[in-house]
Structure formats: structure tokens, C-alpha cells
Amino acid sequence: MGLPLPRLVNAAIDGCSAVAYRGLMRHAPDLLLKRLGVATPRRRPEFYTLSRILESMDAIPGAILECGTYHGATLMGMAHLLRGRGISARLYGLDSFAGFPDPSPEDALDDGSMHPWVHRGSLGETSLERLQARLARLRLT
């Protein structure tokens, strides 16, 4: 039968967004980057310092490794910033795509409790295949 209508519409919007991104690359508006799941300092304050570092480097003599890639927002954000500057650095995203293992006592907060995200499988609702598809749509591979 095919995809249900909302999923079909989202797939079409994602496809059009990817085409728009490839055409606008350096001048892609934040709303488009948000739709595509690309991190920016405007929407992700924790990305601010990393973006400042990438914007100040003259070149990347080696490679950049991201540990814990999840859905790839930060990886794609770094690629977007570097491409916008004309720097073609090698970026690698490392992830098990299985989520967290069982927590241990060392994972507890000072009061002995666990952060709500610290449980088996947390941050595991992703996959290598979906990330590769996202990177390919944006031609970031």
C-alpha cells in the first residue's frame, strides 16, 4: 500500500529540504537547517563553543572524530560549517547505535539517583543506516 500519508508528506518535505540545502549550502536559512536536523549555535547552545572553534581554525590537518553521534546533528553541523568555509576535513562519527548499556554505580549523580536518560538502551533509537541516508541526502558523505 505504501507509506501512510503523514509519513509520505514528511518524506517529500525532507527530500525537498535536502534539494534546497544543496542549492543554498552556504546560505541555508536556520529554519531549513532545523528541518534537516543540522545543529546550529542558534538552536543548540551546546554547539556554540564547537562552532566558534571550527570557525576560527585555519585548516584541519587531520580528522575530526565525534564520539556518540546519535542522529548526527552535531556531525552535520560541523560538516556544514566547514563546507561553508571551503574546508574539506575528514569527519568521522563514532557510535554503537545501541544506546547506553546498563548503568553502574559510577553513573549515579551525587545524591545516588540516576539521570532520567541513564538507563539501558537510552539514546539508542537511531541507526547507522538512517544516519548514512541523512548524510547522503545532504551530500555530506
Short mmCIF file of N, CA, C and O in Angstrom, two decimals:
data_model
loop_
_atom_site.label_atom_id
_atom_site.label_comp_id
_atom_site.label_asym_id
_atom_site.label_seq_id
_atom_site.Cartn_x
_atom_site.Cartn_y
_atom_site.Cartn_z
N MET A 1 0.82 -1.19 0.00
CA MET A 1 0.00 0.00 0.00
C MET A 1 0.86 1.26 0.00
O MET A 1 0.46 2.27 -0.48
N GLY A 2 2.06 1.19 0.59
CA GLY A 2 2.92 2.36 0.63
C GLY A 2 2.92 3.00 2.00
O GLY A 2 2.35 2.49 2.95
N LEU A 3 3.57 4.16 2.07
CA LEU A 3 3.66 4.88 3.33
C LEU A 3 2.33 5.54 3.69
O LEU A 3 1.63 6.02 2.81
N PRO A 4 1.99 5.60 4.99
CA PRO A 4 0.83 6.37 5.40
C PRO A 4 1.03 7.83 5.00
O PRO A 4 2.16 8.32 4.94
N LEU A 5 -0.06 8.57 4.78
CA LEU A 5 0.02 9.93 4.27
C LEU A 5 0.95 10.84 5.07
O LEU A 5 1.81 11.50 4.47
N PRO A 6 0.86 10.92 6.43
CA PRO A 6 1.80 11.82 7.14
C PRO A 6 3.27 11.46 6.90
O PRO A 6 4.11 12.34 6.74
N ARG A 7 3.57 10.17 6.88
CA ARG A 7 4.97 9.78 6.63
C ARG A 7 5.37 10.11 5.20
O ARG A 7 6.51 10.50 4.94
N LEU A 8 4.46 9.95 4.26
CA LEU A 8 4.73 10.27 2.86
C LEU A 8 4.98 11.77 2.70
O LEU A 8 5.92 12.18 2.03
N VAL A 9 4.15 12.57 3.34
CA VAL A 9 4.32 14.03 3.28
C VAL A 9 5.65 14.43 3.90
O VAL A 9 6.40 15.23 3.33
N ASN A 10 5.97 13.86 5.08
CA ASN A 10 7.26 14.17 5.71
C ASN A 10 8.43 13.76 4.84
O ASN A 10 9.43 14.47 4.75
N ALA A 11 8.32 12.61 4.21
CA ALA A 11 9.39 12.14 3.32
C ALA A 11 9.57 13.11 2.15
O ALA A 11 10.69 13.42 1.75
N ALA A 12 8.45 13.59 1.60
CA ALA A 12 8.51 14.54 0.48
C ALA A 12 9.14 15.86 0.93
O ALA A 12 9.99 16.44 0.24
N ILE A 13 8.73 16.34 2.11
CA ILE A 13 9.28 17.60 2.63
C ILE A 13 10.78 17.44 2.90
O ILE A 13 11.58 18.32 2.57
N ASP A 14 11.18 16.30 3.47
CA ASP A 14 12.60 16.06 3.73
C ASP A 14 13.39 16.04 2.42
O ASP A 14 14.49 16.59 2.35
N GLY A 15 12.84 15.40 1.40
CA GLY A 15 13.51 15.34 0.10
C GLY A 15 13.67 16.72 -0.51
O GLY A 15 14.75 17.09 -1.00
N CYS A 16 12.61 17.52 -0.46
CA CYS A 16 12.67 18.89 -0.99
C CYS A 16 13.63 19.74 -0.17
O CYS A 16 14.36 20.57 -0.72
N SER A 17 13.64 19.55 1.14
CA SER A 17 14.55 20.30 2.01
C SER A 17 16.00 19.99 1.67
O SER A 17 16.84 20.88 1.64
N ALA A 18 16.28 18.72 1.40
CA ALA A 18 17.65 18.32 1.04
C ALA A 18 18.07 18.96 -0.27
O ALA A 18 19.20 19.45 -0.40
N VAL A 19 17.16 19.01 -1.24
CA VAL A 19 17.47 19.65 -2.53
C VAL A 19 17.72 21.14 -2.31
O VAL A 19 18.68 21.71 -2.84
N ALA A 20 16.88 21.78 -1.50
CA ALA A 20 17.05 23.20 -1.21
C ALA A 20 18.39 23.44 -0.51
O ALA A 20 19.10 24.40 -0.83
N TYR A 21 18.74 22.58 0.42
CA TYR A 21 20.02 22.72 1.13
C TYR A 21 21.18 22.66 0.16
O TYR A 21 22.09 23.49 0.21
N ARG A 22 21.15 21.69 -0.72
CA ARG A 22 22.27 21.53 -1.66
C ARG A 22 22.39 22.76 -2.56
O ARG A 22 23.48 23.14 -2.95
N GLY A 23 21.27 23.42 -2.86
CA GLY A 23 21.32 24.63 -3.69
C GLY A 23 21.76 25.87 -2.93
O GLY A 23 22.39 26.76 -3.48
N LEU A 24 21.42 25.92 -1.65
CA LEU A 24 21.71 27.10 -0.84
C LEU A 24 22.94 26.94 0.05
O LEU A 24 23.35 27.90 0.70
N MET A 25 23.49 25.76 0.12
CA MET A 25 24.54 25.32 1.03
C MET A 25 25.07 26.38 1.98
O MET A 25 24.79 26.36 3.16
N ARG A 26 25.81 27.33 1.49
CA ARG A 26 26.47 28.30 2.38
C ARG A 26 25.51 29.29 2.99
O ARG A 26 25.81 29.91 4.00
N HIS A 27 24.36 29.47 2.38
CA HIS A 27 23.41 30.48 2.85
C HIS A 27 22.09 29.84 3.29
O HIS A 27 21.06 30.50 3.26
N ALA A 28 22.15 28.60 3.70
CA ALA A 28 20.93 27.90 4.11
C ALA A 28 20.34 28.58 5.36
O ALA A 28 21.05 28.80 6.34
N PRO A 29 19.05 28.93 5.31
CA PRO A 29 18.44 29.56 6.49
C PRO A 29 18.32 28.57 7.65
O PRO A 29 18.24 27.36 7.45
N ASP A 30 18.30 29.12 8.85
CA ASP A 30 18.25 28.30 10.05
C ASP A 30 17.04 27.37 10.06
O ASP A 30 17.14 26.24 10.52
N LEU A 31 15.91 27.84 9.57
CA LEU A 31 14.70 27.00 9.56
C LEU A 31 14.92 25.75 8.70
O LEU A 31 14.47 24.66 9.07
N LEU A 32 15.62 25.89 7.59
CA LEU A 32 15.92 24.74 6.74
C LEU A 32 16.88 23.79 7.47
O LEU A 32 16.68 22.57 7.47
N LEU A 33 17.89 24.34 8.11
CA LEU A 33 18.83 23.50 8.85
C LEU A 33 18.12 22.78 9.99
O LEU A 33 18.41 21.61 10.26
N LYS A 34 17.19 23.44 10.62
CA LYS A 34 16.40 22.80 11.68
C LYS A 34 15.63 21.61 11.13
O LYS A 34 15.63 20.53 11.70
N ARG A 35 14.96 21.80 10.01
CA ARG A 35 14.18 20.72 9.39
C ARG A 35 15.07 19.52 9.05
O ARG A 35 14.67 18.37 9.20
N LEU A 36 16.29 19.80 8.63
CA LEU A 36 17.21 18.74 8.23
C LEU A 36 17.96 18.13 9.41
O LEU A 36 18.66 17.15 9.26
N GLY A 37 17.80 18.71 10.59
CA GLY A 37 18.46 18.18 11.79
C GLY A 37 19.93 18.53 11.88
O GLY A 37 20.71 17.79 12.47
N VAL A 38 20.31 19.68 11.31
CA VAL A 38 21.70 20.14 11.34
C VAL A 38 21.85 21.09 12.53
O VAL A 38 21.14 22.09 12.62
N ALA A 39 22.77 20.79 13.43
CA ALA A 39 22.97 21.63 14.61
C ALA A 39 23.50 23.01 14.21
O ALA A 39 24.33 23.13 13.31
N THR A 40 22.99 24.03 14.89
CA THR A 40 23.50 25.40 14.76
C THR A 40 23.57 25.99 16.16
O THR A 40 22.84 25.57 17.05
N PRO A 41 24.45 26.97 16.38
CA PRO A 41 24.54 27.58 17.70
C PRO A 41 23.25 28.30 18.10
O PRO A 41 22.95 28.44 19.27
N ARG A 42 22.49 28.72 17.13
CA ARG A 42 21.25 29.44 17.41
C ARG A 42 20.22 28.55 18.11
O ARG A 42 19.51 28.98 18.99
N ARG A 43 20.13 27.30 17.68
CA ARG A 43 19.15 26.38 18.25
C ARG A 43 19.74 25.44 19.28
O ARG A 43 19.02 24.86 20.07
N ARG A 44 21.03 25.23 19.23
CA ARG A 44 21.69 24.29 20.15
C ARG A 44 22.82 25.02 20.87
O ARG A 44 23.95 25.05 20.38
N PRO A 45 22.52 25.62 22.02
CA PRO A 45 23.56 26.39 22.73
C PRO A 45 24.83 25.59 23.00
O PRO A 45 25.93 26.14 23.01
N GLU A 46 24.70 24.27 23.21
CA GLU A 46 25.88 23.46 23.47
C GLU A 46 26.79 23.32 22.24
O GLU A 46 27.93 22.89 22.34
N PHE A 47 26.28 23.72 21.07
CA PHE A 47 27.06 23.68 19.84
C PHE A 47 27.85 24.97 19.63
O PHE A 47 28.73 25.05 18.79
N TYR A 48 27.56 25.99 20.42
CA TYR A 48 28.16 27.31 20.24
C TYR A 48 29.69 27.26 20.31
O TYR A 48 30.37 27.74 19.42
N THR A 49 30.24 26.69 21.38
CA THR A 49 31.69 26.67 21.55
C THR A 49 32.37 25.89 20.43
O THR A 49 33.38 26.33 19.87
N LEU A 50 31.80 24.75 20.08
CA LEU A 50 32.37 23.95 18.99
C LEU A 50 32.35 24.74 17.68
O LEU A 50 33.33 24.74 16.94
N SER A 51 31.25 25.43 17.41
CA SER A 51 31.18 26.21 16.17
C SER A 51 32.21 27.34 16.16
O SER A 51 32.81 27.63 15.13
N ARG A 52 32.44 27.97 17.31
CA ARG A 52 33.45 29.03 17.40
C ARG A 52 34.85 28.48 17.11
O ARG A 52 35.65 29.12 16.44
N ILE A 53 35.13 27.30 17.64
CA ILE A 53 36.43 26.67 17.38
C ILE A 53 36.59 26.38 15.89
O ILE A 53 37.61 26.70 15.27
N LEU A 54 35.55 25.78 15.28
CA LEU A 54 35.62 25.44 13.85
C LEU A 54 35.70 26.69 12.98
O LEU A 54 36.35 26.67 11.93
N GLU A 55 35.07 27.76 13.39
CA GLU A 55 35.11 29.00 12.61
C GLU A 55 36.45 29.72 12.73
O GLU A 55 36.79 30.52 11.87
N SER A 56 37.21 29.42 13.78
CA SER A 56 38.48 30.12 13.98
C SER A 56 39.69 29.36 13.46
O SER A 56 40.78 29.92 13.35
N MET A 57 39.53 28.08 13.14
CA MET A 57 40.66 27.28 12.66
C MET A 57 40.96 27.60 11.20
O MET A 57 40.05 27.71 10.38
N ASP A 58 42.24 27.73 10.89
CA ASP A 58 42.63 27.99 9.51
C ASP A 58 42.47 26.76 8.64
O ASP A 58 42.11 26.85 7.48
N ALA A 59 42.79 25.60 9.19
CA ALA A 59 42.69 24.35 8.44
C ALA A 59 42.58 23.21 9.45
O ALA A 59 42.87 23.38 10.63
N ILE A 60 42.18 22.08 8.96
CA ILE A 60 42.09 20.88 9.78
C ILE A 60 43.12 19.91 9.22
O ILE A 60 42.87 19.27 8.20
N PRO A 61 44.31 19.83 9.82
CA PRO A 61 45.37 19.00 9.25
C PRO A 61 45.10 17.49 9.34
O PRO A 61 45.67 16.73 8.59
N GLY A 62 44.25 17.08 10.23
CA GLY A 62 43.96 15.65 10.39
C GLY A 62 42.47 15.41 10.21
O GLY A 62 41.86 15.91 9.30
N ALA A 63 41.91 14.66 11.11
CA ALA A 63 40.50 14.33 11.05
C ALA A 63 39.82 14.77 12.35
O ALA A 63 40.47 14.99 13.37
N ILE A 64 38.51 14.90 12.29
CA ILE A 64 37.71 15.21 13.47
C ILE A 64 36.88 13.97 13.78
O ILE A 64 36.21 13.43 12.89
N LEU A 65 36.94 13.53 15.03
CA LEU A 65 36.15 12.38 15.48
C LEU A 65 35.09 12.87 16.44
O LEU A 65 35.39 13.61 17.36
N GLU A 66 33.87 12.43 16.21
CA GLU A 66 32.79 12.72 17.16
C GLU A 66 32.42 11.40 17.82
O GLU A 66 32.07 10.44 17.15
N CYS A 67 32.51 11.36 19.12
CA CYS A 67 32.16 10.15 19.87
C CYS A 67 30.75 10.30 20.41
O CYS A 67 30.47 11.22 21.18
N GLY A 68 29.87 9.41 19.98
CA GLY A 68 28.47 9.49 20.37
C GLY A 68 27.70 10.31 19.36
O GLY A 68 27.23 11.41 19.65
N THR A 69 27.55 9.83 18.16
CA THR A 69 26.96 10.59 17.06
C THR A 69 25.44 10.67 17.11
O THR A 69 24.86 11.66 16.66
N TYR A 70 24.78 9.63 17.65
CA TYR A 70 23.32 9.60 17.79
C TYR A 70 22.65 9.83 16.44
O TYR A 70 22.83 9.04 15.54
N HIS A 71 21.89 10.91 16.27
CA HIS A 71 21.21 11.17 14.99
C HIS A 71 22.07 11.96 14.01
O HIS A 71 21.68 12.18 12.88
N GLY A 72 23.22 12.45 14.45
CA GLY A 72 24.16 13.13 13.56
C GLY A 72 24.04 14.63 13.48
O GLY A 72 24.68 15.26 12.64
N ALA A 73 23.24 15.28 14.34
CA ALA A 73 23.06 16.73 14.26
C ALA A 73 24.38 17.49 14.39
O ALA A 73 24.67 18.39 13.60
N THR A 74 25.18 17.13 15.38
CA THR A 74 26.45 17.81 15.58
C THR A 74 27.43 17.50 14.45
O THR A 74 28.12 18.40 13.95
N LEU A 75 27.47 16.26 14.01
CA LEU A 75 28.33 15.87 12.90
C LEU A 75 27.97 16.68 11.65
O LEU A 75 28.84 17.23 10.97
N MET A 76 26.67 16.76 11.35
CA MET A 76 26.23 17.52 10.18
C MET A 76 26.46 19.02 10.38
O MET A 76 26.79 19.73 9.42
N GLY A 77 26.32 19.50 11.61
CA GLY A 77 26.59 20.91 11.88
C GLY A 77 28.05 21.25 11.63
O GLY A 77 28.38 22.29 11.04
N MET A 78 28.95 20.37 12.08
CA MET A 78 30.38 20.59 11.83
C MET A 78 30.66 20.57 10.33
O MET A 78 31.39 21.43 9.82
N ALA A 79 30.11 19.59 9.62
CA ALA A 79 30.33 19.49 8.18
C ALA A 79 29.81 20.74 7.47
O ALA A 79 30.47 21.28 6.57
N HIS A 80 28.64 21.20 7.89
CA HIS A 80 28.05 22.40 7.28
C HIS A 80 28.95 23.62 7.49
O HIS A 80 29.22 24.37 6.54
N LEU A 81 29.41 23.83 8.71
CA LEU A 81 30.28 24.98 8.99
C LEU A 81 31.58 24.92 8.19
O LEU A 81 32.01 25.92 7.60
N LEU A 82 32.20 23.75 8.17
CA LEU A 82 33.47 23.63 7.45
C LEU A 82 33.29 23.79 5.95
O LEU A 82 34.08 24.46 5.29
N ARG A 83 32.23 23.19 5.40
CA ARG A 83 31.98 23.36 3.96
C ARG A 83 31.73 24.81 3.61
O ARG A 83 32.17 25.29 2.58
N GLY A 84 31.00 25.50 4.50
CA GLY A 84 30.73 26.92 4.28
C GLY A 84 32.00 27.75 4.24
O GLY A 84 32.04 28.80 3.61
N ARG A 85 33.03 27.27 4.90
CA ARG A 85 34.33 27.96 4.90
C ARG A 85 35.26 27.43 3.82
O ARG A 85 36.39 27.87 3.68
N GLY A 86 34.78 26.46 3.04
CA GLY A 86 35.61 25.89 1.99
C GLY A 86 36.67 24.93 2.49
O GLY A 86 37.65 24.66 1.80
N ILE A 87 36.48 24.40 3.70
CA ILE A 87 37.44 23.45 4.27
C ILE A 87 36.87 22.05 4.14
O ILE A 87 35.77 21.76 4.60
N SER A 88 37.62 21.18 3.49
CA SER A 88 37.17 19.80 3.36
C SER A 88 37.98 18.92 4.31
O SER A 88 39.04 18.44 3.96
N ALA A 89 37.47 18.81 5.52
CA ALA A 89 38.12 17.99 6.54
C ALA A 89 37.46 16.63 6.59
O ALA A 89 36.29 16.47 6.23
N ARG A 90 38.20 15.65 7.04
CA ARG A 90 37.63 14.32 7.24
C ARG A 90 36.93 14.31 8.59
O ARG A 90 37.53 14.60 9.63
N LEU A 91 35.64 13.99 8.59
CA LEU A 91 34.84 13.91 9.80
C LEU A 91 34.38 12.46 9.98
O LEU A 91 33.93 11.83 9.02
N TYR A 92 34.50 11.97 11.19
CA TYR A 92 34.06 10.61 11.50
C TYR A 92 33.13 10.65 12.70
O TYR A 92 33.45 11.26 13.72
N GLY A 93 32.00 10.01 12.57
CA GLY A 93 31.07 9.88 13.68
C GLY A 93 31.13 8.47 14.23
O GLY A 93 30.97 7.50 13.49
N LEU A 94 31.40 8.35 15.52
CA LEU A 94 31.51 7.04 16.16
C LEU A 94 30.32 6.82 17.08
O LEU A 94 29.98 7.68 17.89
N ASP A 95 29.67 5.69 16.94
CA ASP A 95 28.53 5.37 17.79
C ASP A 95 28.28 3.87 17.71
O ASP A 95 28.53 3.24 16.68
N SER A 96 27.75 3.32 18.80
CA SER A 96 27.39 1.90 18.79
C SER A 96 26.01 1.72 18.17
O SER A 96 25.67 0.63 17.74
N PHE A 97 25.21 2.78 18.15
CA PHE A 97 23.83 2.76 17.69
C PHE A 97 22.99 1.75 18.48
O PHE A 97 21.95 1.32 18.04
N ALA A 98 23.45 1.42 19.67
CA ALA A 98 22.72 0.50 20.55
C ALA A 98 22.24 1.20 21.81
O ALA A 98 21.52 0.60 22.60
N GLY A 99 22.63 2.43 22.03
CA GLY A 99 22.25 3.13 23.24
C GLY A 99 23.14 2.77 24.41
O GLY A 99 24.11 2.03 24.28
N PHE A 100 22.78 3.30 25.57
CA PHE A 100 23.57 3.06 26.77
C PHE A 100 23.47 1.61 27.23
O PHE A 100 22.43 0.98 27.10
N PRO A 101 24.54 1.10 27.84
CA PRO A 101 24.47 -0.22 28.50
C PRO A 101 23.78 -0.04 29.87
O PRO A 101 23.41 1.07 30.25
N ASP A 102 23.66 -1.11 30.62
CA ASP A 102 23.14 -1.00 31.98
C ASP A 102 24.02 -0.03 32.76
O ASP A 102 25.25 -0.12 32.70
N PRO A 103 23.40 0.90 33.51
CA PRO A 103 24.22 1.83 34.29
C PRO A 103 24.92 1.13 35.45
O PRO A 103 24.46 0.09 35.94
N SER A 104 26.01 1.70 35.86
CA SER A 104 26.76 1.18 37.01
C SER A 104 26.71 2.23 38.12
O SER A 104 26.30 3.37 37.89
N PRO A 105 27.13 1.89 39.32
CA PRO A 105 27.12 2.87 40.42
C PRO A 105 27.89 4.16 40.10
O PRO A 105 27.53 5.24 40.56
N GLU A 106 28.92 4.06 39.27
CA GLU A 106 29.70 5.24 38.90
C GLU A 106 28.90 6.22 38.05
O GLU A 106 29.29 7.38 37.91
N ASP A 107 27.78 5.78 37.48
CA ASP A 107 26.95 6.65 36.64
C ASP A 107 25.97 7.48 37.45
O ASP A 107 25.30 8.36 36.90
N ALA A 108 25.87 7.22 38.74
CA ALA A 108 24.90 7.92 39.59
C ALA A 108 25.31 9.37 39.83
O ALA A 108 26.50 9.72 39.81
N LEU A 109 24.31 10.19 40.06
CA LEU A 109 24.54 11.58 40.45
C LEU A 109 25.04 11.61 41.90
O LEU A 109 25.03 10.58 42.59
N ASP A 110 25.44 12.77 42.36
CA ASP A 110 25.97 12.89 43.73
C ASP A 110 24.99 12.40 44.79
O ASP A 110 25.40 11.89 45.83
N ASP A 111 23.68 12.54 44.53
CA ASP A 111 22.69 12.11 45.53
C ASP A 111 22.34 10.62 45.41
O ASP A 111 21.46 10.12 46.10
N GLY A 112 23.02 9.91 44.51
CA GLY A 112 22.80 8.48 44.34
C GLY A 112 21.75 8.12 43.30
O GLY A 112 21.62 6.97 42.91
N SER A 113 20.99 9.11 42.83
CA SER A 113 19.97 8.84 41.81
C SER A 113 20.60 8.83 40.42
O SER A 113 21.75 9.26 40.24
N MET A 114 19.86 8.37 39.45
CA MET A 114 20.32 8.35 38.06
C MET A 114 19.59 9.44 37.27
O MET A 114 18.41 9.70 37.49
N HIS A 115 20.30 10.05 36.37
CA HIS A 115 19.67 10.98 35.44
C HIS A 115 18.61 10.21 34.66
O HIS A 115 18.82 9.02 34.36
N PRO A 116 17.48 10.82 34.32
CA PRO A 116 16.42 10.09 33.60
C PRO A 116 16.87 9.42 32.30
O PRO A 116 16.29 8.44 31.87
N TRP A 117 17.91 9.95 31.67
CA TRP A 117 18.38 9.36 30.41
C TRP A 117 19.32 8.19 30.63
O TRP A 117 19.69 7.50 29.68
N VAL A 118 19.76 7.98 31.86
CA VAL A 118 20.74 6.93 32.12
C VAL A 118 20.01 5.63 32.45
O VAL A 118 19.65 5.35 33.57
N HIS A 119 19.77 4.88 31.39
CA HIS A 119 19.18 3.54 31.51
C HIS A 119 19.53 2.76 30.25
O HIS A 119 19.89 3.34 29.22
N ARG A 120 19.45 1.46 30.36
CA ARG A 120 19.80 0.59 29.24
C ARG A 120 18.99 0.96 27.99
O ARG A 120 17.79 1.11 28.04
N GLY A 121 19.68 1.19 26.89
CA GLY A 121 19.04 1.49 25.62
C GLY A 121 18.77 2.96 25.37
O GLY A 121 18.40 3.34 24.26
N SER A 122 18.95 3.81 26.37
CA SER A 122 18.72 5.24 26.19
C SER A 122 19.63 5.77 25.08
O SER A 122 20.79 5.41 24.98
N LEU A 123 19.09 6.64 24.27
CA LEU A 123 19.78 7.23 23.11
C LEU A 123 20.10 6.17 22.06
O LEU A 123 21.00 6.35 21.25
N GLY A 124 19.33 5.11 22.03
CA GLY A 124 19.56 4.05 21.05
C GLY A 124 18.53 4.02 19.93
O GLY A 124 18.57 3.12 19.10
N GLU A 125 17.62 5.00 19.91
CA GLU A 125 16.58 4.98 18.89
C GLU A 125 17.07 5.65 17.60
O GLU A 125 16.51 6.60 17.10
N THR A 126 18.15 5.11 17.10
CA THR A 126 18.76 5.60 15.87
C THR A 126 19.39 4.41 15.16
O THR A 126 19.37 3.30 15.67
N SER A 127 19.93 4.64 13.99
CA SER A 127 20.59 3.55 13.28
C SER A 127 21.64 4.11 12.33
O SER A 127 21.52 5.24 11.87
N LEU A 128 22.62 3.31 12.06
CA LEU A 128 23.66 3.68 11.11
C LEU A 128 23.05 3.95 9.74
O LEU A 128 23.39 4.93 9.08
N GLU A 129 22.11 3.12 9.33
CA GLU A 129 21.50 3.26 8.00
C GLU A 129 20.77 4.59 7.87
O GLU A 129 20.86 5.27 6.84
N ARG A 130 20.01 4.99 8.91
CA ARG A 130 19.28 6.27 8.84
C ARG A 130 20.26 7.44 8.79
O ARG A 130 20.05 8.40 8.06
N LEU A 131 21.33 7.35 9.58
CA LEU A 131 22.33 8.42 9.56
C LEU A 131 23.01 8.50 8.20
O LEU A 131 23.18 9.59 7.64
N GLN A 132 23.38 7.37 7.65
CA GLN A 132 24.01 7.37 6.32
C GLN A 132 23.08 7.96 5.27
O GLN A 132 23.52 8.71 4.40
N ALA A 133 21.79 7.66 5.36
CA ALA A 133 20.82 8.21 4.41
C ALA A 133 20.72 9.73 4.55
O ALA A 133 20.67 10.45 3.54
N ARG A 134 20.71 10.22 5.79
CA ARG A 134 20.66 11.67 6.01
C ARG A 134 21.90 12.35 5.44
O ARG A 134 21.80 13.39 4.78
N LEU A 135 23.06 11.79 5.69
CA LEU A 135 24.30 12.36 5.18
C LEU A 135 24.32 12.36 3.65
O LEU A 135 24.75 13.33 3.02
N ALA A 136 23.85 11.27 3.06
CA ALA A 136 23.83 11.17 1.60
C ALA A 136 22.87 12.18 0.98
O ALA A 136 23.20 12.80 -0.04
N ARG A 137 21.68 12.35 1.60
CA ARG A 137 20.70 13.32 1.07
C ARG A 137 21.30 14.73 1.00
O ARG A 137 21.00 15.49 0.09
N LEU A 138 22.13 15.06 1.96
CA LEU A 138 22.73 16.39 2.01
C LEU A 138 24.09 16.44 1.30
O LEU A 138 24.74 17.47 1.28
N ARG A 139 24.47 15.29 0.76
CA ARG A 139 25.78 15.14 0.10
C ARG A 139 26.92 15.53 1.03
O ARG A 139 27.87 16.21 0.63
N LEU A 140 26.82 15.06 2.26
CA LEU A 140 27.86 15.30 3.25
C LEU A 140 28.74 14.06 3.44
O LEU A 140 29.50 13.98 4.40
N THR A 141 28.64 13.09 2.55
CA THR A 141 29.46 11.88 2.65
C THR A 141 30.65 11.97 1.71
O THR A 141 30.70 12.75 0.82
#
